[in-house]
CSV table of N, CA and C and ligand atoms in Angstrom, one decimal:
chain,number,residue,atom,x,y,z
A,545,ALA,N,0.9,-1.1,0.1
A,545,ALA,CA,-0.1,-0.4,0.6
A,545,ALA,C,0.6,1.4,0.1
A,546,TYR,N,1.9,1.3,0.7
A,546,TYR,CA,2.7,2.2,0.7
A,546,TYR,C,3.6,2.7,-0.5
A,547,GLU,N,3.9,1.8,-1.3
A,547,GLU,CA,4.7,1.7,-2.8
A,547,GLU,C,3.8,2.7,-3.6
A,548,LYS,N,2.1,2.2,-3.1
A,548,LYS,CA,1.4,2.7,-4.0
A,548,LYS,C,1.0,4.9,-4.3
A,549,ILE,N,0.8,4.8,-2.7
A,549,ILE,CA,1.4,5.9,-2.2
A,549,ILE,C,2.7,7.0,-2.8
A,550,TRP,N,4.1,6.3,-2.4
A,550,TRP,CA,4.9,7.2,-2.8
A,550,TRP,C,4.5,7.2,-4.5
A,551,LEU,N,4.3,5.7,-5.0
A,551,LEU,CA,4.2,6.3,-6.7
A,551,LEU,C,3.5,7.3,-6.8
A,552,ALA,N,2.4,7.3,-6.5
A,552,ALA,CA,1.2,8.4,-6.9
A,552,ALA,C,1.9,9.9,-6.3
A,553,PHE,N,3.0,10.2,-5.3
A,553,PHE,CA,3.2,11.6,-5.0
A,553,PHE,C,4.6,11.1,-5.8
A,554,ALA,N,5.5,10.5,-6.2
A,554,ALA,CA,6.2,10.5,-7.5
A,554,ALA,C,6.0,11.4,-9.1
A,555,ILE,N,4.4,10.5,-9.3
A,555,ILE,CA,4.0,10.9,-10.6
A,555,ILE,C,3.1,12.4,-10.4
A,556,VAL,N,2.9,12.8,-9.3
A,556,VAL,CA,2.4,14.1,-9.3
A,556,VAL,C,3.8,15.1,-9.1
A,557,LEU,N,5.2,14.6,-8.2
A,557,LEU,CA,5.8,15.4,-8.3
A,557,LEU,C,6.6,16.0,-10.0
A,558,ILE,N,6.2,14.3,-10.5
A,558,ILE,CA,6.9,14.8,-12.4
A,558,ILE,C,5.6,15.4,-13.1
A,559,LEU,N,4.3,15.9,-13.0
A,559,LEU,CA,3.7,16.0,-13.6
A,559,LEU,C,3.4,17.7,-13.0
A,560,LEU,N,3.9,18.3,-11.6
A,560,LEU,CA,4.9,19.2,-11.3
A,560,LEU,C,5.3,20.2,-11.6
A,561,LEU,N,6.6,19.4,-12.2
A,561,LEU,CA,8.1,19.2,-12.8
A,561,LEU,C,7.5,20.0,-14.1
A,562,LEU,N,6.9,19.1,-14.9
A,562,LEU,CA,6.8,19.6,-16.2
A,562,LEU,C,6.0,20.7,-16.6
A,563,GLY,N,5.1,21.0,-15.7
A,563,GLY,CA,4.0,21.9,-15.6
A,563,GLY,C,5.3,22.9,-15.7
A,564,SER,N,5.6,23.3,-14.6
A,564,SER,CA,6.5,24.9,-14.2
A,564,SER,C,7.3,24.8,-15.9
A,565,VAL,N,7.9,23.8,-16.0
A,565,VAL,CA,8.9,24.0,-17.8
A,565,VAL,C,8.1,24.1,-18.9
A,566,THR,N,6.8,23.7,-18.8
A,566,THR,CA,6.3,23.8,-19.9
A,566,THR,C,5.8,26.0,-19.4
A,567,TYR,N,5.4,26.7,-18.4
A,567,TYR,CA,5.0,27.6,-18.5
A,567,TYR,C,6.4,28.7,-18.4
A,568,GLY,N,8.0,27.9,-17.7
A,568,GLY,CA,8.9,28.9,-18.2
A,568,GLY,C,8.8,28.6,-19.9
A,569,ALA,N,8.4,28.0,-20.1
A,569,ALA,CA,8.4,27.8,-22.2
A,569,ALA,C,7.7,28.8,-22.9
A,570,VAL,N,6.6,28.9,-22.4
A,570,VAL,CA,6.1,29.6,-23.0
A,570,VAL,C,4.9,31.1,-22.5
A,571,GLY,N,5.3,31.1,-20.8
A,571,GLY,CA,4.8,31.8,-20.2
A,571,GLY,C,5.0,33.7,-20.1
A,572,PRO,N,6.2,33.5,-20.7
A,572,PRO,CA,7.1,35.0,-19.9
A,572,PRO,C,6.7,35.8,-21.2
A,573,GLY,N,5.9,35.2,-22.4
A,573,GLY,CA,6.3,36.5,-23.7
A,573,GLY,C,7.6,37.2,-24.7
A,574,VAL,N,8.6,36.1,-24.4
A,574,VAL,CA,9.9,36.7,-25.3
A,574,VAL,C,10.3,35.2,-24.8
A,575,ALA,N,11.0,34.3,-26.1
A,575,ALA,CA,11.2,33.0,-26.3
A,575,ALA,C,12.7,33.4,-27.5
A,576,MET,N,13.6,32.6,-27.0
A,576,MET,CA,14.8,32.9,-27.9
A,576,MET,C,14.6,31.0,-28.5
A,577,VAL,N,14.7,31.5,-30.1
A,577,VAL,CA,14.5,30.8,-30.8
A,577,VAL,C,16.3,30.4,-32.1
A,578,ALA,N,17.1,31.2,-31.7
A,578,ALA,CA,18.1,30.8,-32.2
A,578,ALA,C,19.2,31.2,-31.8
A,579,ASP,N,20.5,31.0,-32.1
A,579,ASP,CA,21.9,31.5,-31.9
A,579,ASP,C,22.9,31.4,-32.3
A,580,SER,N,24.1,32.5,-32.4
A,580,SER,CA,25.2,32.2,-33.5
A,580,SER,C,26.3,33.1,-33.4
A,581,GLU,N,27.3,32.9,-33.1
A,581,GLU,CA,28.5,34.2,-33.2
A,581,GLU,C,29.6,34.5,-34.0
A,582,ALA,N,30.0,35.4,-34.4
A,582,ALA,CA,31.2,35.9,-35.2
A,582,ALA,C,32.2,36.8,-34.0
A,583,GLN,N,32.8,37.0,-35.8
A,583,GLN,CA,33.7,38.0,-34.7
A,583,GLN,C,33.9,39.3,-35.3
A,584,ILE,N,34.5,40.1,-34.7
A,584,ILE,CA,34.2,41.6,-34.5
A,584,ILE,C,35.6,41.5,-34.6
A,585,ASP,N,36.2,43.0,-34.7
A,585,ASP,CA,37.5,44.1,-33.9
A,585,ASP,C,36.8,45.0,-32.8
A,586,ALA,N,37.0,44.7,-31.2
A,586,ALA,CA,36.3,45.2,-30.3
A,586,ALA,C,36.7,46.4,-29.7
A,587,ASN,N,38.1,46.8,-30.9
A,587,ASN,CA,38.7,48.4,-30.4
A,587,ASN,C,38.2,49.1,-31.6
A,588,ALA,N,37.6,48.6,-32.7
A,588,ALA,CA,36.9,49.3,-34.2
A,588,ALA,C,35.5,49.8,-33.8
A,589,LEU,N,34.3,49.2,-32.6
A,589,LEU,CA,33.2,49.6,-32.9
A,589,LEU,C,32.8,50.5,-33.2
A,590,ASP,N,33.7,51.6,-33.5
A,590,ASP,CA,33.1,53.0,-33.6
A,590,ASP,C,33.3,53.3,-35.5
A,591,GLU,N,33.9,52.0,-36.1
A,591,GLU,CA,33.6,52.0,-37.0
A,591,GLU,C,32.9,50.7,-37.8
A,592,ASP,N,31.8,50.1,-37.0
A,592,ASP,CA,31.5,49.3,-37.3
A,592,ASP,C,29.9,49.9,-37.5
A,593,ASP,N,29.7,49.8,-38.7
A,593,ASP,CA,27.9,50.1,-38.8
A,593,ASP,C,26.8,49.9,-38.1
A,594,ARG,N,26.7,48.8,-37.5
A,594,ARG,CA,26.1,48.1,-36.4
A,594,ARG,C,26.5,49.1,-34.9
A,595,PHE,N,27.6,48.9,-34.6
A,595,PHE,CA,28.0,48.6,-33.7
A,595,PHE,C,28.3,50.8,-33.1
A,596,ALA,N,29.0,51.6,-34.2
A,596,ALA,CA,29.2,53.1,-33.8
A,596,ALA,C,27.8,53.6,-33.3
A,597,GLU,N,26.6,53.3,-33.7
A,597,GLU,CA,25.8,54.1,-33.0
A,597,GLU,C,24.6,52.6,-33.0
A,598,PRO,N,24.4,51.8,-31.2
A,598,PRO,CA,24.1,50.9,-30.9
A,598,PRO,C,22.2,51.1,-31.0
A,599,ARG,N,21.1,50.4,-31.8
A,599,ARG,CA,20.2,50.9,-32.5
A,599,ARG,C,18.9,50.0,-32.4
A,600,VAL,N,18.1,50.0,-32.5
A,600,VAL,CA,16.9,48.9,-32.7
A,600,VAL,C,17.2,49.7,-34.3
A,601,GLU,N,16.5,48.6,-35.4
A,601,GLU,CA,16.2,48.7,-36.7
A,601,GLU,C,14.4,47.5,-37.2
A,602,GLN,N,14.4,47.7,-38.2
A,602,GLN,CA,13.5,47.2,-38.7
A,602,GLN,C,14.0,46.5,-39.7
A,603,VAL,N,14.1,45.5,-40.0
A,603,VAL,CA,14.4,44.7,-41.5
A,603,VAL,C,13.6,44.5,-42.0
A,604,GLY,N,12.3,44.1,-41.7
A,604,GLY,CA,11.4,43.1,-42.3
A,604,GLY,C,9.4,43.8,-41.8
A,605,GLU,N,8.6,43.2,-42.1
A,605,GLU,CA,7.3,43.6,-41.5
A,605,GLU,C,7.1,43.2,-40.5
A,606,ASN,N,7.1,42.5,-39.4
A,606,ASN,CA,7.5,41.7,-38.0
A,606,ASN,C,8.9,41.6,-37.3
A,607,GLU,N,9.7,42.1,-37.8
A,607,GLU,CA,11.5,41.9,-37.7
A,607,GLU,C,12.2,43.0,-37.7
A,608,TYR,N,13.2,42.7,-36.8
A,608,TYR,CA,13.1,43.8,-36.0
A,608,TYR,C,15.2,43.6,-35.4
A,609,GLU,N,16.3,44.2,-35.9
A,609,GLU,CA,17.1,44.0,-35.6
A,609,GLU,C,17.8,44.7,-34.0
A,610,ALA,N,18.6,44.4,-33.2
A,610,ALA,CA,18.7,45.0,-32.4
A,610,ALA,C,20.0,45.3,-32.1
A,611,TYR,N,21.1,46.4,-32.4
A,611,TYR,CA,22.8,45.8,-32.3
A,611,TYR,C,22.6,46.7,-30.9
A,612,VAL,N,23.9,46.1,-30.0
A,612,VAL,CA,23.3,46.1,-28.3
A,612,VAL,C,24.9,46.4,-28.2
A,613,VAL,N,25.7,47.2,-27.4
A,613,VAL,CA,26.7,47.4,-26.9
A,613,VAL,C,26.8,47.0,-25.8
A,614,ALA,N,27.5,46.4,-25.4
A,614,ALA,CA,27.5,45.9,-23.7
A,614,ALA,C,29.0,46.4,-23.0
A,615,TYR,N,28.6,47.7,-21.8
A,615,TYR,CA,29.8,48.1,-21.4
A,615,TYR,C,29.8,47.8,-19.6
A,616,GLN,N,31.4,48.1,-19.2
A,616,GLN,CA,31.2,49.0,-17.4
A,616,GLN,C,30.6,49.9,-17.5
A,617,PHE,N,29.2,50.0,-17.2
A,617,PHE,CA,28.3,48.5,-17.0
A,617,PHE,C,26.8,49.4,-16.3
A,618,GLY,N,26.5,48.8,-18.0
A,618,GLY,CA,25.1,49.1,-18.9
A,618,GLY,C,25.3,48.2,-19.9
A,619,PHE,N,23.9,48.4,-20.9
A,619,PHE,CA,23.5,48.6,-22.0
A,619,PHE,C,23.4,49.2,-23.1
A,620,GLU,N,23.9,49.9,-24.0
A,620,GLU,CA,23.7,50.1,-24.9
A,620,GLU,C,22.7,49.4,-26.6
A,621,PRO,N,21.9,50.5,-26.6
A,621,PRO,CA,20.9,51.5,-26.3
A,621,PRO,C,19.6,50.8,-24.9
A,622,SER,N,19.4,51.8,-24.7
A,622,SER,CA,18.6,51.0,-23.4
A,622,SER,C,17.4,52.3,-23.0
A,623,PRO,N,16.6,52.4,-23.1
A,623,PRO,CA,15.8,50.9,-23.7
A,623,PRO,C,15.5,50.5,-24.7
A,624,ILE,N,15.5,49.0,-25.2
A,624,ILE,CA,15.6,48.8,-26.1
A,624,ILE,C,14.5,48.5,-26.1
A,625,VAL,N,13.7,49.3,-27.4
A,625,VAL,CA,12.2,49.3,-27.7
A,625,VAL,C,11.9,48.4,-29.3
A,626,VAL,N,10.9,47.5,-28.8
A,626,VAL,CA,10.4,46.5,-30.0
A,626,VAL,C,8.5,46.4,-29.9
A,627,PRO,N,8.3,46.2,-30.9
A,627,PRO,CA,6.6,46.4,-31.1
A,627,PRO,C,6.1,44.4,-30.7
A,628,GLU,N,4.9,44.7,-30.0
A,628,GLU,CA,4.5,43.6,-30.0
A,628,GLU,C,4.4,42.3,-31.0
A,629,ASN,N,4.7,40.8,-30.6
A,629,ASN,CA,3.8,40.3,-32.0
A,629,ASN,C,5.4,40.1,-33.2
A,630,SER,N,6.7,40.7,-32.6
A,630,SER,CA,7.6,40.3,-33.5
A,630,SER,C,8.8,39.5,-33.3
A,631,THR,N,9.8,39.8,-34.2
A,631,THR,CA,11.2,38.7,-34.3
A,631,THR,C,11.7,39.9,-34.1
A,632,VAL,N,13.0,39.7,-32.6
A,632,VAL,CA,13.6,40.3,-32.5
A,632,VAL,C,15.7,40.0,-32.7
A,633,THR,N,16.1,40.2,-33.6
A,633,THR,CA,17.0,39.7,-33.5
A,633,THR,C,18.6,40.3,-32.7
A,634,PHE,N,18.9,39.6,-31.7
A,634,PHE,CA,20.1,41.0,-30.7
A,634,PHE,C,21.7,40.5,-31.7
A,635,GLN,N,22.1,41.2,-32.0
A,635,GLN,CA,23.4,41.6,-32.2
A,635,GLN,C,24.0,42.4,-31.0
A,636,ILE,N,25.1,41.7,-30.3
A,636,ILE,CA,25.6,41.8,-28.5
A,636,ILE,C,27.3,41.7,-28.6
A,637,THR,N,27.7,43.0,-28.8
A,637,THR,CA,29.4,42.9,-28.6
A,637,THR,C,29.2,43.4,-26.6
A,638,SER,N,30.9,43.0,-27.0
A,638,SER,CA,31.0,43.7,-25.7
A,638,SER,C,32.4,45.1,-25.7
A,639,ARG,N,32.2,46.2,-25.3
A,639,ARG,CA,33.5,47.4,-25.6
A,639,ARG,C,34.8,46.8,-24.8
A,640,ASP,N,34.1,46.4,-23.7
A,640,ASP,CA,35.4,45.9,-22.8
A,640,ASP,C,36.0,44.7,-22.5
A,641,VAL,N,34.8,44.3,-21.3
A,641,VAL,CA,35.5,43.0,-21.0
A,641,VAL,C,33.9,42.3,-20.9
A,642,ILE,N,34.3,40.8,-20.3
A,642,ILE,CA,33.2,40.0,-21.1
A,642,ILE,C,31.7,40.0,-20.2
A,643,HIS,N,30.7,40.1,-20.2
A,643,HIS,CA,29.3,40.7,-19.3
A,643,HIS,C,28.3,39.9,-20.3
A,644,GLY,N,27.6,39.5,-19.0
A,644,GLY,CA,25.9,38.8,-20.2
A,644,GLY,C,24.9,39.4,-20.7
A,645,PHE,N,24.2,39.1,-21.2
A,645,PHE,CA,22.9,39.8,-21.4
A,645,PHE,C,21.7,39.0,-21.8
A,646,GLU,N,21.1,38.9,-20.8
A,646,GLU,CA,19.8,38.2,-20.3
A,646,GLU,C,18.5,39.3,-20.2
A,647,VAL,N,17.5,38.6,-20.8
A,647,VAL,CA,16.2,38.8,-20.7
A,647,VAL,C,15.9,38.4,-19.7
A,648,ALA,N,15.8,38.9,-18.5
A,648,ALA,CA,15.2,38.7,-17.0
A,648,ALA,C,14.0,37.9,-17.3
A,649,GLY,N,13.8,36.6,-16.9
A,649,GLY,CA,12.8,35.7,-16.6
A,649,GLY,C,12.6,34.9,-17.9
A,650,THR,N,13.1,35.0,-19.1
A,650,THR,CA,13.1,34.4,-20.0
A,650,THR,C,14.6,33.5,-20.5
A,651,ASN,N,14.0,32.6,-21.8
A,651,ASN,CA,15.4,32.3,-22.3
A,651,ASN,C,16.0,32.7,-22.8
A,652,ALA,N,15.9,33.9,-23.2
A,652,ALA,CA,17.0,35.0,-23.9
A,652,ALA,C,18.3,34.7,-23.3
A,653,ASN,N,19.4,34.9,-23.3
A,653,ASN,CA,20.5,34.9,-22.7
A,653,ASN,C,21.1,34.6,-24.0
A,654,THR,N,22.2,35.4,-23.6
A,654,THR,CA,23.9,34.6,-23.8
A,654,THR,C,25.1,35.5,-23.6
A,655,MET,N,26.6,35.7,-23.7
A,655,MET,CA,27.3,36.2,-23.4
A,655,MET,C,27.4,37.1,-23.9
A,656,ALA,N,28.0,38.3,-23.8
A,656,ALA,CA,28.6,39.3,-25.1
A,656,ALA,C,30.0,39.4,-24.2
A,657,VAL,N,31.2,39.3,-25.9
A,657,VAL,CA,31.9,39.1,-25.2
A,657,VAL,C,32.7,39.7,-26.3
A,658,PRO,N,33.9,40.8,-26.0
A,658,PRO,CA,34.9,41.7,-26.5
A,658,PRO,C,35.4,40.7,-27.6
A,659,GLY,N,35.1,41.5,-29.7
A,659,GLY,CA,36.2,40.9,-29.9
A,659,GLY,C,34.6,39.6,-30.7
A,660,GLU,N,33.8,39.6,-30.1
A,660,GLU,CA,33.0,38.7,-30.9
A,660,GLU,C,31.1,39.2,-31.2
A,661,VAL,N,30.9,38.6,-31.9
A,661,VAL,CA,29.2,39.0,-31.8
A,661,VAL,C,28.2,38.2,-32.0
A,662,ALA,N,27.4,37.5,-30.7
A,662,ALA,CA,26.6,37.0,-30.0
A,662,ALA,C,25.5,37.3,-30.8
A,663,GLU,N,24.5,36.4,-31.5
A,663,GLU,CA,23.1,37.0,-32.2
A,663,GLU,C,22.2,35.9,-32.2
A,664,ILE,N,21.1,36.1,-30.9
A,664,ILE,CA,20.2,35.8,-30.5
A,664,ILE,C,19.1,36.7,-31.2
A,665,THR,N,18.1,35.1,-31.4
A,665,THR,CA,16.9,35.8,-32.5
A,665,THR,C,15.7,35.2,-30.9
A,666,VAL,N,14.8,36.1,-31.7
A,666,VAL,CA,13.8,35.7,-30.2
A,666,VAL,C,12.5,36.5,-30.2
A,667,GLU,N,11.4,35.5,-30.3
A,667,GLU,CA,10.0,35.6,-30.7
A,667,GLU,C,9.5,36.7,-29.3
A,668,VAL,N,8.6,37.8,-29.5
A,668,VAL,CA,7.9,38.6,-28.3
A,668,VAL,C,6.7,38.6,-28.6
A,669,SER,N,5.7,38.5,-27.8
A,669,SER,CA,4.4,38.7,-27.9
A,669,SER,C,4.0,40.0,-27.2
A,670,GLU,N,3.0,39.5,-25.9
A,670,GLU,CA,2.8,41.0,-25.5
A,670,GLU,C,3.4,41.7,-24.6
A,671,PRO,N,2.7,43.5,-24.8
A,671,PRO,CA,3.6,44.4,-24.6
A,671,PRO,C,3.8,44.2,-22.9
A,672,ARG,N,4.7,44.2,-22.5
A,672,ARG,CA,5.6,44.7,-21.3
A,672,ARG,C,6.9,45.2,-20.9
A,673,GLU,N,7.7,45.4,-19.8
A,673,GLU,CA,8.9,45.4,-19.5
A,673,GLU,C,10.0,44.2,-19.3
A,674,TYR,N,10.4,44.5,-20.0
A,674,TYR,CA,10.9,43.0,-19.6
A,674,TYR,C,13.1,44.0,-18.4
A,675,GLY,N,13.5,43.3,-17.6
A,675,GLY,CA,15.0,43.9,-17.2
A,675,GLY,C,16.0,43.1,-17.7
A,676,ILE,N,17.4,43.7,-18.2
A,676,ILE,CA,18.0,42.7,-18.8
A,676,ILE,C,18.9,43.1,-17.5
A,677,VAL,N,19.6,41.6,-17.9
A,677,VAL,CA,20.7,41.5,-16.4
A,677,VAL,C,22.3,40.8,-17.5
A,678,CYS,N,23.2,41.6,-16.5
A,678,CYS,CA,24.6,41.0,-16.7
A,678,CYS,C,24.4,40.2,-15.9
A,679,ASN,N,24.8,38.5,-16.3
A,679,ASN,CA,25.1,37.5,-15.8
A,679,ASN,C,26.6,37.1,-15.3
A,680,GLU,N,27.7,37.5,-15.6
A,680,GLU,CA,28.9,37.4,-15.9
A,680,GLU,C,29.6,38.5,-14.7
A,681,TYR,N,30.6,37.9,-13.8
A,681,TYR,CA,30.8,39.1,-13.2
A,681,TYR,C,31.8,40.1,-14.2
A,682,CYS,N,31.9,41.4,-14.1
A,682,CYS,CA,32.6,42.1,-15.4
A,682,CYS,C,33.1,43.2,-14.0
A,683,GLY,N,33.2,43.7,-12.5
A,683,GLY,CA,33.8,44.2,-11.9
A,683,GLY,C,33.1,44.7,-11.3
A,684,ALA,N,33.4,46.0,-10.4
A,684,ALA,CA,32.4,46.3,-9.5
A,684,ALA,C,31.3,46.6,-9.2
A,685,GLY,N,31.0,47.1,-10.8
A,685,GLY,CA,29.4,47.9,-10.8
A,685,GLY,C,28.7,46.6,-11.4
A,686,HIS,N,29.1,45.7,-11.2
A,686,HIS,CA,28.2,44.2,-11.7
A,686,HIS,C,27.0,44.3,-11.6
A,687,HIS,N,26.8,44.1,-10.3
A,687,HIS,CA,25.5,43.9,-9.3
A,687,HIS,C,24.5,45.2,-9.9
A,688,ALA,N,25.0,46.1,-10.6
A,688,ALA,CA,24.1,47.0,-10.7
A,688,ALA,C,23.6,47.2,-12.6
A,689,MET,N,24.7,46.5,-12.7
A,689,MET,CA,24.4,46.6,-14.2
A,689,MET,C,23.4,45.8,-15.3
A,690,GLU,N,22.4,46.8,-16.0
A,690,GLU,CA,21.1,46.6,-16.2
A,690,GLU,C,20.6,47.2,-17.4
A,691,GLY,N,19.7,46.8,-18.0
A,691,GLY,CA,18.7,47.7,-19.1
A,691,GLY,C,17.6,46.9,-19.2
A,692,LYS,N,17.0,47.7,-20.0
A,692,LYS,CA,15.6,47.4,-20.6
A,692,LYS,C,15.1,46.9,-22.0
A,693,LEU,N,13.9,46.3,-21.7
A,693,LEU,CA,13.7,45.4,-22.9
A,693,LEU,C,12.1,46.2,-23.0
A,694,HIS,N,11.1,47.0,-24.1
A,694,HIS,CA,9.7,47.6,-23.3
A,694,HIS,C,9.4,47.3,-25.1
A,695,VAL,N,8.7,45.5,-24.6
A,695,VAL,CA,7.9,45.4,-25.6
A,695,VAL,C,6.5,46.3,-25.3
A,696,VAL,N,6.1,47.1,-26.9
A,696,VAL,CA,5.5,48.0,-27.1
A,696,VAL,C,4.0,47.1,-27.9
B,1722,CUA,CU1,28.5,43.4,-17.0
B,1722,CUA,CU2,28.8,41.9,-15.0
């Protein structure tokens, strides 16, 4: 009899876990769908079309590119503003040390490495404001390094 109770308990736990995983994947309104990386000269960002002026650009009907530079201790641009129900490709680099780039509470997450361009594509649904956090220790201001993503 005890075995059956424990079995039922285990099944309930598994179902709860599956439920929370599913919620985590579809709940937040920002979902990462692709990622990759390329090289760049970290000392020549000012001469790069994308990063000389960090910004958001519309590249298709519901498609946007966000060129983001991480630095000690923040992100440019901030806020990053994109419309709801769009696909956003973030191209992210760093002008100094290694940083993280994570849209808080979602699976959109990558590293910002000097000399590299990380690319992640996310789908954003409903209007909402998100924090962008650095999840790599990058110096004295690491804990306060924060950006904003506004889905409008
Ligand atoms: Cu930037 Cu931690």
